[in-house]
PDB file of C-alpha atoms in Angstrom:
ATOM      1  CA  MET A   1      -0.370   0.149   0.237  1.00  0.00           C
ATOM      2  CA  SER A   2       1.081   3.927  -0.701  1.00  0.00           C
ATOM      3  CA  SER A   3       3.043   5.225   2.272  1.00  0.00           C
ATOM      4  CA  THR A   4       2.595   8.764   0.695  1.00  0.00           C
ATOM      5  CA  LEU A   5      -0.960   9.085   1.822  1.00  0.00           C
ATOM      6  CA  ALA A   6      -2.192   8.565   5.187  1.00  0.00           C
ATOM      7  CA  ALA A   7      -5.572   7.803   5.438  1.00  0.00           C
ATOM      8  CA  GLN A   8      -7.701   8.161   8.072  1.00  0.00           C
ATOM      9  CA  SER A   9      -9.817   4.983   9.248  1.00  0.00           C
ATOM     10  CA  ARG A  10     -13.761   6.541  10.701  1.00  0.00           C
ATOM     11  CA  PHE A  11     -16.562   4.178  11.887  1.00  0.00           C
ATOM     12  CA  ILE A  12     -20.605   5.709  11.959  1.00  0.00           C
ATOM     13  CA  ALA A  13     -23.088   3.785  13.644  1.00  0.00           C
ATOM     14  CA  ALA A  14     -25.622   2.993  10.112  1.00  0.00           C
ATOM     15  CA  PRO A  15     -29.385   3.734  10.359  1.00  0.00           C
ATOM     16  CA  ASP A  16     -30.025   0.426  11.886  1.00  0.00           C
ATOM     17  CA  GLY A  17     -26.956   0.432  13.972  1.00  0.00           C
ATOM     18  CA  LEU A  18     -24.502  -1.664  12.810  1.00  0.00           C
ATOM     19  CA  ARG A  19     -20.801  -0.302  12.798  1.00  0.00           C
ATOM     20  CA  LEU A  20     -19.856   1.131   9.296  1.00  0.00           C
ATOM     21  CA  HIS A  21     -15.980   1.887   8.215  1.00  0.00           C
ATOM     22  CA  TYR A  22     -14.943   4.063   5.726  1.00  0.00           C
ATOM     23  CA  LEU A  23     -11.087   5.309   4.684  1.00  0.00           C
ATOM     24  CA  ASP A  24     -10.787   9.455   4.907  1.00  0.00           C
ATOM     25  CA  TYR A  25      -7.707  10.790   2.349  1.00  0.00           C
ATOM     26  CA  PRO A  26      -7.934  14.481   3.819  1.00  0.00           C
ATOM     27  CA  CYS A  27      -6.717  17.079   1.435  1.00  0.00           C
ATOM     28  CA  PRO A  28      -6.963  20.158   3.778  1.00  0.00           C
ATOM     29  CA  GLY A  29      -7.643  23.153   1.750  1.00  0.00           C
ATOM     30  CA  ALA A  30      -9.166  21.072  -1.146  1.00  0.00           C
ATOM     31  CA  LYS A  31     -11.235  23.701  -2.881  1.00  0.00           C
ATOM     32  CA  ARG A  32     -12.339  21.065  -5.530  1.00  0.00           C
ATOM     33  CA  LEU A  33     -15.242  18.514  -5.240  1.00  0.00           C
ATOM     34  CA  PRO A  34     -14.165  15.109  -2.871  1.00  0.00           C
ATOM     35  CA  LEU A  35     -14.197  11.992  -5.074  1.00  0.00           C
ATOM     36  CA  VAL A  36     -16.230   9.218  -3.488  1.00  0.00           C
ATOM     37  CA  CYS A  37     -15.320   5.752  -4.042  1.00  0.00           C
ATOM     38  CA  LEU A  38     -17.402   2.862  -4.213  1.00  0.00           C
ATOM     39  CA  PRO A  39     -16.112  -0.946  -4.428  1.00  0.00           C
ATOM     40  CA  GLY A  40     -17.779  -3.770  -5.828  1.00  0.00           C
ATOM     41  CA  LEU A  41     -20.108  -6.485  -4.573  1.00  0.00           C
ATOM     42  CA  ALA A  42     -17.440  -8.373  -2.236  1.00  0.00           C
ATOM     43  CA  ARG A  43     -14.582  -5.719  -2.118  1.00  0.00           C
ATOM     44  CA  SER A  44     -13.347  -3.159   0.162  1.00  0.00           C
ATOM     45  CA  ALA A  45     -12.331   0.193   0.393  1.00  0.00           C
ATOM     46  CA  ASP A  46      -8.764  -0.579   0.213  1.00  0.00           C
ATOM     47  CA  ASP A  47      -8.969  -1.039  -3.804  1.00  0.00           C
ATOM     48  CA  PHE A  48      -8.669   2.520  -4.067  1.00  0.00           C
ATOM     49  CA  TRP A  49      -5.362   3.371  -2.755  1.00  0.00           C
ATOM     50  CA  ARG A  50      -3.810   4.307  -5.558  1.00  0.00           C
ATOM     51  CA  VAL A  51      -6.582   6.201  -7.445  1.00  0.00           C
ATOM     52  CA  ALA A  52      -6.524   8.893  -3.874  1.00  0.00           C
ATOM     53  CA  ASP A  53      -3.206   8.752  -3.707  1.00  0.00           C
ATOM     54  CA  ASP A  54      -3.389  10.857  -7.606  1.00  0.00           C
ATOM     55  CA  ALA A  55      -6.436  12.436  -6.586  1.00  0.00           C
ATOM     56  CA  ARG A  56      -5.318  14.061  -3.474  1.00  0.00           C
ATOM     57  CA  LYS A  57      -1.769  15.092  -4.982  1.00  0.00           C
ATOM     58  CA  ALA A  58      -4.372  17.041  -7.222  1.00  0.00           C
ATOM     59  CA  GLY A  59      -6.323  18.575  -4.816  1.00  0.00           C
ATOM     60  CA  ARG A  60      -9.155  16.427  -3.468  1.00  0.00           C
ATOM     61  CA  ARG A  61     -10.207  15.130  -0.508  1.00  0.00           C
ATOM     62  CA  VAL A  62     -11.707  11.177  -0.874  1.00  0.00           C
ATOM     63  CA  LEU A  63     -13.674   8.914   0.666  1.00  0.00           C
ATOM     64  CA  ALA A  64     -13.720   5.370   0.092  1.00  0.00           C
ATOM     65  CA  LEU A  65     -16.075   3.032   1.714  1.00  0.00           C
ATOM     66  CA  ASP A  66     -16.639  -0.392   3.126  1.00  0.00           C
ATOM     67  CA  TYR A  67     -20.309  -1.609   2.926  1.00  0.00           C
ATOM     68  CA  ARG A  68     -21.908  -3.488   5.777  1.00  0.00           C
ATOM     69  CA  GLY A  69     -20.119  -6.745   5.611  1.00  0.00           C
ATOM     70  CA  ARG A  70     -16.863  -5.628   3.925  1.00  0.00           C
ATOM     71  CA  GLY A  71     -13.633  -4.986   4.380  1.00  0.00           C
ATOM     72  CA  ARG A  72     -13.505  -3.253   8.017  1.00  0.00           C
ATOM     73  CA  SER A  73     -17.209  -2.733   8.782  1.00  0.00           C
ATOM     74  CA  ASP A  74     -19.245  -5.195  10.478  1.00  0.00           C
ATOM     75  CA  TRP A  75     -21.237  -8.256   9.302  1.00  0.00           C
ATOM     76  CA  ASP A  76     -24.471  -7.988   9.368  1.00  0.00           C
ATOM     77  CA  ALA A  77     -26.640 -11.043  11.153  1.00  0.00           C
ATOM     78  CA  ASP A  78     -29.266 -10.850   8.252  1.00  0.00           C
ATOM     79  CA  TRP A  79     -27.633 -11.380   5.274  1.00  0.00           C
ATOM     80  CA  ARG A  80     -31.138 -10.042   3.313  1.00  0.00           C
ATOM     81  CA  ARG A  81     -29.628  -6.699   4.816  1.00  0.00           C
ATOM     82  CA  TYR A  82     -26.831  -7.232   2.128  1.00  0.00           C
ATOM     83  CA  ASP A  83     -28.926  -5.039  -0.185  1.00  0.00           C
ATOM     84  CA  LEU A  84     -28.810  -2.305  -2.711  1.00  0.00           C
ATOM     85  CA  ASP A  85     -31.511   0.125  -0.659  1.00  0.00           C
ATOM     86  CA  VAL A  86     -29.849  -0.513   3.139  1.00  0.00           C
ATOM     87  CA  GLU A  87     -26.588   0.049   1.564  1.00  0.00           C
ATOM     88  CA  GLN A  88     -27.785   3.259   0.028  1.00  0.00           C
ATOM     89  CA  ALA A  89     -29.111   4.414   3.358  1.00  0.00           C
ATOM     90  CA  ASP A  90     -25.550   3.603   4.643  1.00  0.00           C
ATOM     91  CA  ILE A  91     -23.897   5.259   1.803  1.00  0.00           C
ATOM     92  CA  LEU A  92     -25.812   8.572   2.895  1.00  0.00           C
ATOM     93  CA  ALA A  93     -25.131   8.169   6.176  1.00  0.00           C
ATOM     94  CA  VAL A  94     -21.399   8.361   5.688  1.00  0.00           C
ATOM     95  CA  LEU A  95     -21.461  11.146   3.150  1.00  0.00           C
ATOM     96  CA  ALA A  96     -23.491  12.761   6.116  1.00  0.00           C
ATOM     97  CA  ASP A  97     -20.673  12.219   8.635  1.00  0.00           C
ATOM     98  CA  ALA A  98     -18.016  13.200   6.288  1.00  0.00           C
ATOM     99  CA  GLY A  99     -20.087  16.151   5.555  1.00  0.00           C
ATOM    100  CA  VAL A 100     -20.378  16.183   1.599  1.00  0.00           C
ATOM    101  CA  ASP A 101     -23.148  16.835  -0.291  1.00  0.00           C
ATOM    102  CA  ALA A 102     -22.003  16.819  -3.584  1.00  0.00           C
ATOM    103  CA  ALA A 103     -18.891  14.930  -5.268  1.00  0.00           C
ATOM    104  CA  VAL A 104     -17.677  12.894  -8.162  1.00  0.00           C
ATOM    105  CA  PHE A 105     -18.646   9.312  -7.539  1.00  0.00           C
ATOM    106  CA  LEU A 106     -16.322   6.412  -8.513  1.00  0.00           C
ATOM    107  CA  GLY A 107     -17.895   3.413  -8.543  1.00  0.00           C
ATOM    108  CA  THR A 108     -16.792  -0.396  -9.319  1.00  0.00           C
ATOM    109  CA  SER A 109     -19.439  -3.004 -10.273  1.00  0.00           C
ATOM    110  CA  ARG A 110     -22.198  -2.433  -7.436  1.00  0.00           C
ATOM    111  CA  GLY A 111     -20.466   0.548  -6.918  1.00  0.00           C
ATOM    112  CA  GLY A 112     -21.383   1.851 -10.136  1.00  0.00           C
ATOM    113  CA  LEU A 113     -24.936   0.773  -9.510  1.00  0.00           C
ATOM    114  CA  HIS A 114     -25.340   2.391  -6.708  1.00  0.00           C
ATOM    115  CA  THR A 115     -23.721   5.864  -8.438  1.00  0.00           C
ATOM    116  CA  MET A 116     -26.980   5.638 -11.010  1.00  0.00           C
ATOM    117  CA  ARG A 117     -29.622   4.534  -7.899  1.00  0.00           C
ATOM    118  CA  LEU A 118     -28.209   8.238  -5.975  1.00  0.00           C
ATOM    119  CA  SER A 119     -28.145  10.127  -8.928  1.00  0.00           C
ATOM    120  CA  ARG A 120     -31.551   9.631  -9.234  1.00  0.00           C
ATOM    121  CA  ALA A 121     -32.139   9.541  -5.682  1.00  0.00           C
ATOM    122  CA  ARG A 122     -30.202  12.778  -5.142  1.00  0.00           C
ATOM    123  CA  PRO A 123     -30.067  14.895  -8.544  1.00  0.00           C
ATOM    124  CA  ASP A 124     -27.119  17.382  -7.048  1.00  0.00           C
ATOM    125  CA  LEU A 125     -25.097  14.652  -4.990  1.00  0.00           C
ATOM    126  CA  VAL A 126     -23.409  13.417  -8.308  1.00  0.00           C
ATOM    127  CA  ARG A 127     -21.417  15.898  -9.869  1.00  0.00           C
ATOM    128  CA  ALA A 128     -19.765  13.525 -12.187  1.00  0.00           C
ATOM    129  CA  ALA A 129     -18.891   9.858 -12.447  1.00  0.00           C
ATOM    130  CA  ILE A 130     -16.575   7.167 -13.163  1.00  0.00           C
ATOM    131  CA  LEU A 131     -17.903   3.694 -13.751  1.00  0.00           C
ATOM    132  CA  ASN A 132     -15.508   0.637 -13.552  1.00  0.00           C
ATOM    133  CA  ASP A 133     -16.695  -1.901 -15.416  1.00  0.00           C
ATOM    134  CA  ILE A 134     -20.740  -1.707 -15.175  1.00  0.00           C
ATOM    135  CA  GLY A 135     -23.526  -0.497 -16.965  1.00  0.00           C
ATOM    136  CA  PRO A 136     -27.117  -0.821 -16.460  1.00  0.00           C
ATOM    137  CA  LYS A 137     -27.653  -3.985 -18.101  1.00  0.00           C
ATOM    138  CA  VAL A 138     -25.440  -6.564 -16.567  1.00  0.00           C
ATOM    139  CA  GLU A 139     -24.332  -9.634 -18.661  1.00  0.00           C
ATOM    140  CA  LYS A 140     -25.988 -12.978 -17.374  1.00  0.00           C
ATOM    141  CA  ASP A 141     -22.886 -15.296 -17.859  1.00  0.00           C
ATOM    142  CA  GLY A 142     -20.632 -12.841 -15.700  1.00  0.00           C
ATOM    143  CA  LEU A 143     -23.395 -13.154 -12.949  1.00  0.00           C
ATOM    144  CA  LEU A 144     -23.186 -16.794 -12.804  1.00  0.00           C
ATOM    145  CA  ARG A 145     -19.539 -16.618 -12.646  1.00  0.00           C
ATOM    146  CA  ILE A 146     -19.154 -13.927  -9.671  1.00  0.00           C
ATOM    147  CA  LYS A 147     -21.770 -16.397  -8.410  1.00  0.00           C
ATOM    148  CA  SER A 148     -19.214 -19.691  -8.846  1.00  0.00           C
ATOM    149  CA  TYR A 149     -16.505 -18.033  -6.056  1.00  0.00           C
ATOM    150  CA  VAL A 150     -18.050 -15.131  -3.857  1.00  0.00           C
ATOM    151  CA  GLY A 151     -18.126 -17.037  -0.383  1.00  0.00           C
ATOM    152  CA  LYS A 152     -16.113 -19.667  -1.276  1.00  0.00           C
ATOM    153  CA  LEU A 153     -12.355 -20.169  -0.433  1.00  0.00           C
ATOM    154  CA  PRO A 154     -10.296 -23.827  -0.410  1.00  0.00           C
ATOM    155  CA  PRO A 155      -7.637 -23.945   2.794  1.00  0.00           C
ATOM    156  CA  LEU A 156      -4.893 -22.049   2.229  1.00  0.00           C
ATOM    157  CA  SER A 157      -2.395 -20.746   4.966  1.00  0.00           C
ATOM    158  CA  ARG A 158      -0.015 -18.138   3.323  1.00  0.00           C
ATOM    159  CA  LEU A 159      -0.984 -15.316   1.076  1.00  0.00           C
ATOM    160  CA  SER A 160       1.364 -16.563  -1.441  1.00  0.00           C
ATOM    161  CA  GLU A 161      -1.120 -18.864  -1.973  1.00  0.00           C
ATOM    162  CA  ALA A 162      -4.016 -16.953  -2.426  1.00  0.00           C
ATOM    163  CA  VAL A 163      -1.922 -15.092  -5.132  1.00  0.00           C
ATOM    164  CA  ALA A 164      -0.936 -18.244  -6.876  1.00  0.00           C
ATOM    165  CA  LEU A 165      -4.833 -19.011  -7.101  1.00  0.00           C
ATOM    166  CA  MET A 166      -5.858 -15.486  -8.028  1.00  0.00           C
ATOM    167  CA  ARG A 167      -3.423 -16.103 -11.246  1.00  0.00           C
ATOM    168  CA  MET A 168      -4.211 -19.650 -11.656  1.00  0.00           C
ATOM    169  CA  THR A 169      -8.478 -18.872 -11.481  1.00  0.00           C
ATOM    170  CA  ALA A 170      -8.107 -15.343 -13.239  1.00  0.00           C
ATOM    171  CA  ALA A 171      -5.239 -15.412 -15.783  1.00  0.00           C
ATOM    172  CA  PRO A 172      -7.442 -16.260 -18.945  1.00  0.00           C
ATOM    173  CA  ARG A 173      -9.179 -12.773 -18.118  1.00  0.00           C
ATOM    174  CA  PHE A 174      -6.329 -10.507 -16.698  1.00  0.00           C
ATOM    175  CA  SER A 175      -3.550 -11.399 -19.116  1.00  0.00           C
ATOM    176  CA  GLY A 176      -2.153  -7.536 -18.643  1.00  0.00           C
ATOM    177  CA  VAL A 177      -1.416  -7.894 -15.033  1.00  0.00           C
ATOM    178  CA  SER A 178       2.095  -7.992 -13.626  1.00  0.00           C
ATOM    179  CA  PRO A 179       3.155 -10.132 -10.836  1.00  0.00           C
ATOM    180  CA  GLU A 180       3.742  -7.048  -8.463  1.00  0.00           C
ATOM    181  CA  GLU A 181       0.252  -5.872  -9.307  1.00  0.00           C
ATOM    182  CA  TRP A 182      -1.526  -9.672  -8.187  1.00  0.00           C
ATOM    183  CA  GLU A 183       0.386  -9.535  -4.935  1.00  0.00           C
ATOM    184  CA  VAL A 184      -1.345  -5.815  -4.375  1.00  0.00           C
ATOM    185  CA  TYR A 185      -4.950  -7.387  -5.270  1.00  0.00           C
ATOM    186  CA  ALA A 186      -4.114 -10.176  -2.947  1.00  0.00           C
ATOM    187  CA  ARG A 187      -3.411  -8.381  -0.065  1.00  0.00           C
ATOM    188  CA  GLN A 188      -7.005  -6.091  -0.805  1.00  0.00           C
ATOM    189  CA  THR A 189      -8.876  -9.203  -0.979  1.00  0.00           C
ATOM    190  CA  PHE A 190      -7.557 -11.897   1.643  1.00  0.00           C
ATOM    191  CA  VAL A 191      -6.088 -11.525   5.137  1.00  0.00           C
ATOM    192  CA  GLU A 192      -3.395 -13.954   6.714  1.00  0.00           C
ATOM    193  CA  LYS A 193      -5.360 -14.937  10.316  1.00  0.00           C
ATOM    194  CA  ASP A 194      -4.296 -17.424  12.885  1.00  0.00           C
ATOM    195  CA  GLY A 195      -2.027 -19.565  10.355  1.00  0.00           C
ATOM    196  CA  ARG A 196      -4.572 -19.298   7.664  1.00  0.00           C
ATOM    197  CA  VAL A 197      -5.892 -17.197   4.687  1.00  0.00           C
ATOM    198  CA  GLU A 198      -9.194 -15.516   5.139  1.00  0.00           C
ATOM    199  CA  LEU A 199     -11.852 -13.659   2.818  1.00  0.00           C
ATOM    200  CA  ARG A 200     -12.014  -9.864   3.807  1.00  0.00           C
ATOM    201  CA  TYR A 201     -15.810 -10.004   3.590  1.00  0.00           C
ATOM    202  CA  ASP A 202     -18.833 -12.133   4.963  1.00  0.00           C
ATOM    203  CA  PRO A 203     -19.264 -15.253   3.228  1.00  0.00           C
ATOM    204  CA  ALA A 204     -23.226 -14.949   3.480  1.00  0.00           C
ATOM    205  CA  LEU A 205     -22.994 -12.241   0.649  1.00  0.00           C
ATOM    206  CA  ASN A 206     -23.231 -15.437  -1.818  1.00  0.00           C
ATOM    207  CA  HIS A 207     -26.820 -15.870  -0.470  1.00  0.00           C
ATOM    208  CA  THR A 208     -27.165 -12.237  -2.297  1.00  0.00           C
ATOM    209  CA  LEU A 209     -27.185 -14.250  -5.500  1.00  0.00           C
ATOM    210  CA  ASP A 210     -28.814 -16.981  -4.546  1.00  0.00           C
ATOM    211  CA  GLY A 211     -31.229 -15.684  -7.776  1.00  0.00           C
ATOM    212  CA  VAL A 212     -28.948 -15.616 -10.146  1.00  0.00           C
ATOM    213  CA  THR A 213     -29.628 -18.898 -12.625  1.00  0.00           C
ATOM    214  CA  PRO A 214     -29.385 -19.351 -16.041  1.00  0.00           C
ATOM    215  CA  GLU A 215     -33.081 -19.117 -16.438  1.00  0.00           C
ATOM    216  CA  ALA A 216     -33.632 -15.817 -14.467  1.00  0.00           C
ATOM    217  CA  ASP A 217     -34.455 -12.354 -15.548  1.00  0.00           C
ATOM    218  CA  PHE A 218     -32.225  -9.463 -13.997  1.00  0.00           C
ATOM    219  CA  GLU A 219     -33.159  -5.979 -13.028  1.00  0.00           C
ATOM    220  CA  GLU A 220     -32.132  -3.106 -15.321  1.00  0.00           C
ATOM    221  CA  PHE A 221     -31.051  -0.123 -14.583  1.00  0.00           C
ATOM    222  CA  TRP A 222     -31.519   1.905 -17.419  1.00  0.00           C
ATOM    223  CA  GLU A 223     -33.850   4.531 -15.608  1.00  0.00           C
ATOM    224  CA  PRO A 224     -30.882   5.279 -12.964  1.00  0.00           C
ATOM    225  CA  PHE A 225     -28.943   5.545 -15.544  1.00  0.00           C
ATOM    226  CA  ALA A 226     -30.935   8.605 -17.099  1.00  0.00           C
ATOM    227  CA  ALA A 227     -30.512  10.446 -14.426  1.00  0.00           C
ATOM    228  CA  LEU A 228     -26.557  10.066 -14.464  1.00  0.00           C
ATOM    229  CA  ALA A 229     -26.858  10.305 -17.979  1.00  0.00           C
ATOM    230  CA  LYS A 230     -26.495  14.032 -17.957  1.00  0.00           C
ATOM    231  CA  ALA A 231     -23.671  14.222 -16.285  1.00  0.00           C
ATOM    232  CA  PRO A 232     -20.036  13.839 -17.251  1.00  0.00           C
ATOM    233  CA  ILE A 233     -18.934   9.785 -17.021  1.00  0.00           C
ATOM    234  CA  LEU A 234     -16.122   7.937 -17.441  1.00  0.00           C
ATOM    235  CA  ALA A 235     -16.923   4.318 -18.483  1.00  0.00           C
ATOM    236  CA  ILE A 236     -14.300   2.331 -17.982  1.00  0.00           C
ATOM    237  CA  ARG A 237     -14.336  -1.532 -19.466  1.00  0.00           C
ATOM    238  CA  GLY A 238     -11.759  -3.986 -19.006  1.00  0.00           C
ATOM    239  CA  GLU A 239     -11.398  -5.705 -22.399  1.00  0.00           C
ATOM    240  CA  THR A 240     -12.870  -9.343 -21.550  1.00  0.00           C
ATOM    241  CA  SER A 241     -15.281  -7.899 -19.229  1.00  0.00           C
ATOM    242  CA  ASP A 242     -18.005 -10.844 -19.547  1.00  0.00           C
ATOM    243  CA  ILE A 243     -20.141  -7.957 -17.156  1.00  0.00           C
ATOM    244  CA  LEU A 244     -20.420  -5.007 -19.066  1.00  0.00           C
ATOM    245  CA  SER A 245     -20.442  -5.722 -23.250  1.00  0.00           C
ATOM    246  CA  VAL A 246     -19.660  -3.807 -25.903  1.00  0.00           C
ATOM    247  CA  GLU A 247     -22.930  -3.393 -26.993  1.00  0.00           C
ATOM    248  CA  THR A 248     -23.872  -1.827 -23.576  1.00  0.00           C
ATOM    249  CA  LEU A 249     -21.175   0.422 -23.342  1.00  0.00           C
ATOM    250  CA  ASP A 250     -22.104   1.813 -27.095  1.00  0.00           C
ATOM    251  CA  GLU A 251     -26.189   2.155 -25.786  1.00  0.00           C
ATOM    252  CA  MET A 252     -24.825   4.206 -22.787  1.00  0.00           C
ATOM    253  CA  ALA A 253     -22.348   6.208 -25.165  1.00  0.00           C
ATOM    254  CA  ARG A 254     -25.458   6.986 -26.955  1.00  0.00           C
ATOM    255  CA  ARG A 255     -27.849   7.757 -23.937  1.00  0.00           C
ATOM    256  CA  ALA A 256     -24.959  10.005 -22.352  1.00  0.00           C
ATOM    257  CA  PRO A 257     -23.651  12.442 -24.668  1.00  0.00           C
ATOM    258  CA  ARG A 258     -21.013  13.458 -22.062  1.00  0.00           C
ATOM    259  CA  LEU A 259     -19.858   9.910 -21.836  1.00  0.00           C
ATOM    260  CA  GLU A 260     -15.986   9.106 -22.404  1.00  0.00           C
ATOM    261  CA  PRO A 261     -14.897   5.308 -22.885  1.00  0.00           C
ATOM    262  CA  HIS A 262     -11.686   3.679 -21.476  1.00  0.00           C
ATOM    263  CA  THR A 263     -10.573   0.147 -22.679  1.00  0.00           C
ATOM    264  CA  VAL A 264      -8.145  -1.409 -19.854  1.00  0.00           C
ATOM    265  CA  PRO A 265      -6.238  -4.362 -22.015  1.00  0.00           C
ATOM    266  CA  GLY A 266      -5.546  -7.640 -20.866  1.00  0.00           C
ATOM    267  CA  GLN A 267      -8.042  -7.034 -18.231  1.00  0.00           C
ATOM    268  CA  GLY A 268     -11.880  -8.444 -17.257  1.00  0.00           C
ATOM    269  CA  HIS A 269     -14.098  -8.009 -14.849  1.00  0.00           C
ATOM    270  CA  ALA A 270     -13.574  -5.363 -12.939  1.00  0.00           C
ATOM    271  CA  PRO A 271     -10.134  -3.910 -13.845  1.00  0.00           C
ATOM    272  CA  LEU A 272      -7.888  -3.539 -10.735  1.00  0.00           C
ATOM    273  CA  LEU A 273      -7.437   0.077 -11.048  1.00  0.00           C
ATOM    274  CA  LEU A 274      -3.435  -0.601 -10.093  1.00  0.00           C
ATOM    275  CA  ASP A 275      -2.020   0.324 -13.955  1.00  0.00           C
ATOM    276  CA  ARG A 276      -0.552   3.515 -14.151  1.00  0.00           C
ATOM    277  CA  PRO A 277      -2.447   4.290 -17.818  1.00  0.00           C
ATOM    278  CA  THR A 278      -5.828   3.460 -16.244  1.00  0.00           C
ATOM    279  CA  LEU A 279      -4.993   5.878 -13.475  1.00  0.00           C
ATOM    280  CA  ASP A 280      -3.678   8.276 -15.701  1.00  0.00           C
ATOM    281  CA  ARG A 281      -6.650   8.625 -17.493  1.00  0.00           C
ATOM    282  CA  ILE A 282      -8.692   8.561 -14.524  1.00  0.00           C
ATOM    283  CA  ALA A 283      -6.807  11.631 -13.320  1.00  0.00           C
ATOM    284  CA  ALA A 284      -7.167  13.281 -16.752  1.00  0.00           C
ATOM    285  CA  PHE A 285     -10.929  12.989 -16.263  1.00  0.00           C
ATOM    286  CA  LEU A 286     -11.132  14.450 -12.697  1.00  0.00           C
ATOM    287  CA  ASP A 287      -8.858  16.922 -13.731  1.00  0.00           C
ATOM    288  CA  ALA A 288     -11.641  18.349 -16.064  1.00  0.00           C
ATOM    289  CA  GLN A 289     -14.146  18.279 -13.151  1.00  0.00           C
ATOM    290  CA  PRO A 290     -14.957  20.907 -10.631  1.00  0.00           C
TER     291      PRO A 290
END
C-alpha cells in the first residue's frame, strides 16, 4: 500500500445501528469536489488507494467506503440486509458524517449501480461519475461466474498461495496484470489470520446471488442511468469483461453525450485500478471536473 498518503479510518453507526467503516484521505484547503469511491460486491475501500493517492495530490479529498459485511465494517446478522436499498442508506449516512453533499463518484461494479441510483435519488449529489466495468445491463454469464466463487475459498495457509490461486483462476481474463499487481490485489482481497487465509468479507454475501440462475431475468438500470447521463461520465471497461458488454457500452454512450469510454487491455471484470495508464486516464478525467 502507498506510504505517501495516510488515510484516516473512520467508524459510524448505520441507520440501523451497525458499525460502518470508511477511509478518509484528507486534503486540507481543498477547493475541488471530493471523490467518493464505492467498491464492488465483495470488495473493500482498500481497492482505491492508488486512485486516492493521485486525486489527493491533485487537490481532492477522497472517501472510500466499506459496505456492511465488507472490509472493516461489521457483518450483518441477516444477509438479507446486504441489499442495494440498505446500502444506499448506509452510503448517505457516511456522506452526512463526512459533511459531503456533492462529489465526483467512482463506482466499481456494484458501486457503479449505487452511483446511478444515488444520481436518481439525490440529483445534486453526483456531479460526475467514473463507472468501472458496469452499466445499466449486467450480463448473465458474468453474474453466474461471480456466483461460482463469492463466499468460497479453499483451505490456504499463506498469502502466497492465495496469489497463486488468483493468478491461476483469473489468468485467462487478466493477462495484462503484472506479478506485483497480483500480490497487491491479493492483499486487498484476503487476510492472514491464525495460520490461515480468510476472506475480507462475510461469506453470507453469496446468498445475495441465490436468484442468479441460467433461467432468471435480471433487473436493468436504464432509468437510474438516465439521471446520471446528464453528468460527465468516464466509463471504464475491461477488455475481456463478461459483465459490461461492448453493446451496452455503446448504448450508454448514445444516451449520455458526455460519456468518455476507456478500455483496459488485458483485464476483465473488474479492472484492478492499479495500472498506470488507467490511473492516468482517471486523473485526466478528474482534472476536467470542478
